[in-house]
Amino acid sequence: AQKVTQAQTEISVVEKEDVTLDCVYETRDTTYYLFWYKQPPSGELVFLIRRNSFDEQNEISGRYSWNFQKSTSSFNFTITASQVVDSAVYFCALSEPVYNQGGKLIFGQGTELSVKP
Amino acid sequence: DSGVTQTPKHLITATGQRVTLRCSPRSGDLSVYWYQQSLDQGLQFLIQYYNGEERAKGNILERFSAQQFPDLHSELNLSSLELGDSALYFCASSVRSGGATDTQYFGPGTRLTVL
């Protein structure tokens, strides 16, 4: 069965530190997508990135970068030079293919990141 | 702002009651998904509708039901409410029928408190 594990429940850093959030997934499908979402204290879920299983190139967007390694079933998220506004809960998610279970997202338990000034 | 709207933002009710949560997807999106976020279960998929038809079902209780209307908005009905139903309920939408090719954009959520 599909599963997403975010082993880090809480992380606390000081502003300007780099921080990496880990995500490990399990799936038997060869085609799948991985996502990261951010949930700030206000509560909404904000989409950050989508990566398909055939694209293992790392991606960088400003201070955010993602490292996808199929060999270790990991999709880690790094924030460089963290800021207080990065404080939030971050969720990694895996999608099941449409022919099997529609558009269901399977979420990890989330990592709560606290960035202190 | 994702473009997905949910009403109401907060809902407080008593055990045994019935409530309806409403969701309007982003313009042009045909799929609507419902998720429940609780402290003990985390984020759990409940149900998906695509262009008015049920497409996928997750861990949705029999006391819960949903539908998607011709204008594509969706409603989640929760009945015979129990204390354990207190949670944040999210609606999400995507362009197509979902799965590997779609990004789901989430609304701000409805926080349900059952007293």
PDB file of C-alpha atoms in Angstrom, chain A residues 31-35 37 39 41-47 49-52 89 91 95-109, chain B residues 2 9 33 35 37 39-45 48 55-59 88 90 96-109 111:
ATOM      1  CA  THR A  31       4.007   6.294 -12.374  1.00  0.00           C
ATOM      2  CA  TYR A  32       3.213   8.612  -9.511  1.00  0.00           C
ATOM      3  CA  TYR A  33       3.528  12.214  -8.390  1.00  0.00           C
ATOM      4  CA  LEU A  34       4.932  13.681  -5.227  1.00  0.00           C
ATOM      5  CA  PHE A  35       3.911  16.980  -3.693  1.00  0.00           C
ATOM      6  CA  TYR A  37       2.291  21.581   0.765  1.00  0.00           C
ATOM      7  CA  GLN A  39       0.249  24.908   6.186  1.00  0.00           C
ATOM      8  CA  PRO A  41      -0.542  29.099  11.295  1.00  0.00           C
ATOM      9  CA  SER A  42      -3.554  30.578   9.492  1.00  0.00           C
ATOM     10  CA  GLY A  43      -4.497  27.008   8.502  1.00  0.00           C
ATOM     11  CA  GLU A  44      -4.782  26.914   4.743  1.00  0.00           C
ATOM     12  CA  LEU A  45      -2.851  24.386   2.656  1.00  0.00           C
ATOM     13  CA  VAL A  46      -0.574  26.008   0.109  1.00  0.00           C
ATOM     14  CA  PHE A  47       0.796  24.054  -2.849  1.00  0.00           C
ATOM     15  CA  ILE A  49       5.734  21.731  -5.773  1.00  0.00           C
ATOM     16  CA  ARG A  50       4.777  18.693  -7.846  1.00  0.00           C
ATOM     17  CA  ARG A  51       7.298  16.165  -9.134  1.00  0.00           C
ATOM     18  CA  ASN A  52       6.601  13.145 -11.330  1.00  0.00           C
ATOM     19  CA  VAL A  89       3.695  22.684   9.055  1.00  0.00           C
ATOM     20  CA  PHE A  91       3.328  18.094   4.318  1.00  0.00           C
ATOM     21  CA  SER A  95      -0.807  10.678  -5.520  1.00  0.00           C
ATOM     22  CA  GLU A  96      -2.307   7.469  -6.721  1.00  0.00           C
ATOM     23  CA  PRO A  97      -2.853   7.070 -10.462  1.00  0.00           C
ATOM     24  CA  VAL A  98      -6.245   8.008 -11.808  1.00  0.00           C
ATOM     25  CA  TYR A  99      -6.979   4.574 -13.245  1.00  0.00           C
ATOM     26  CA  ASN A 100      -6.701   3.008  -9.832  1.00  0.00           C
ATOM     27  CA  GLN A 101      -8.133   5.282  -7.172  1.00  0.00           C
ATOM     28  CA  GLY A 102      -9.076   8.567  -8.726  1.00  0.00           C
ATOM     29  CA  GLY A 103      -7.152  11.529  -7.474  1.00  0.00           C
ATOM     30  CA  LYS A 104      -6.474  10.597  -3.885  1.00  0.00           C
ATOM     31  CA  LEU A 105      -3.524  12.248  -2.151  1.00  0.00           C
ATOM     32  CA  ILE A 106      -1.808  10.349   0.623  1.00  0.00           C
ATOM     33  CA  PHE A 107      -0.223  12.718   3.111  1.00  0.00           C
ATOM     34  CA  GLY A 108       2.586  12.265   5.567  1.00  0.00           C
ATOM     35  CA  GLN A 109       2.043  13.308   9.164  1.00  0.00           C
TER      36      GLN A 109
ATOM     37  CA  SER B   2      -5.909  29.352  -4.291  1.00  0.00           C
ATOM     38  CA  LYS B   9     -15.092  29.199   7.961  1.00  0.00           C
ATOM     39  CA  TYR B  33     -12.015  16.533  -3.297  1.00  0.00           C
ATOM     40  CA  TYR B  35     -10.255  15.878   3.134  1.00  0.00           C
ATOM     41  CA  GLN B  37      -7.621  16.942   9.117  1.00  0.00           C
ATOM     42  CA  LEU B  39      -4.971  15.622  15.380  1.00  0.00           C
ATOM     43  CA  ASP B  40      -5.084  11.850  15.658  1.00  0.00           C
ATOM     44  CA  GLN B  41      -5.661  10.891  11.998  1.00  0.00           C
ATOM     45  CA  GLY B  42      -3.797  13.641  10.190  1.00  0.00           C
ATOM     46  CA  LEU B  43      -4.949  14.561   6.685  1.00  0.00           C
ATOM     47  CA  GLN B  44      -7.288  11.919   5.305  1.00  0.00           C
ATOM     48  CA  PHE B  45      -8.958  11.761   1.916  1.00  0.00           C
ATOM     49  CA  GLN B  48     -13.772  12.912  -4.874  1.00  0.00           C
ATOM     50  CA  ARG B  55     -14.941   9.235  -8.695  1.00  0.00           C
ATOM     51  CA  ALA B  56     -13.130   7.906  -5.652  1.00  0.00           C
ATOM     52  CA  LYS B  57     -13.965   7.158  -2.076  1.00  0.00           C
ATOM     53  CA  GLY B  58     -11.633   7.083   0.907  1.00  0.00           C
ATOM     54  CA  ASN B  59     -12.164   6.791   4.638  1.00  0.00           C
ATOM     55  CA  LEU B  88     -10.698  20.873   9.870  1.00  0.00           C
ATOM     56  CA  PHE B  90     -10.684  20.887   3.418  1.00  0.00           C
ATOM     57  CA  ARG B  96      -9.129  17.008 -14.614  1.00  0.00           C
ATOM     58  CA  SER B  97     -10.232  13.760 -13.070  1.00  0.00           C
ATOM     59  CA  GLY B  98      -7.284  13.572 -10.773  1.00  0.00           C
ATOM     60  CA  GLY B  99      -4.512  11.125 -10.219  1.00  0.00           C
ATOM     61  CA  ALA B 100      -0.961  11.435 -11.363  1.00  0.00           C
ATOM     62  CA  THR B 101      -1.354  14.426 -13.617  1.00  0.00           C
ATOM     63  CA  ASP B 102      -3.287  16.829 -11.431  1.00  0.00           C
ATOM     64  CA  THR B 103      -2.303  19.310  -8.790  1.00  0.00           C
ATOM     65  CA  GLN B 104      -4.938  19.763  -6.125  1.00  0.00           C
ATOM     66  CA  TYR B 105      -5.458  23.305  -4.879  1.00  0.00           C
ATOM     67  CA  PHE B 106      -6.945  23.596  -1.426  1.00  0.00           C
ATOM     68  CA  GLY B 107      -9.475  25.949   0.043  1.00  0.00           C
ATOM     69  CA  PRO B 108      -9.040  27.633   3.431  1.00  0.00           C
ATOM     70  CA  GLY B 109     -10.966  24.904   5.238  1.00  0.00           C
ATOM     71  CA  ARG B 111     -13.250  24.199  11.186  1.00  0.00           C
TER      72      ARG B 111
END
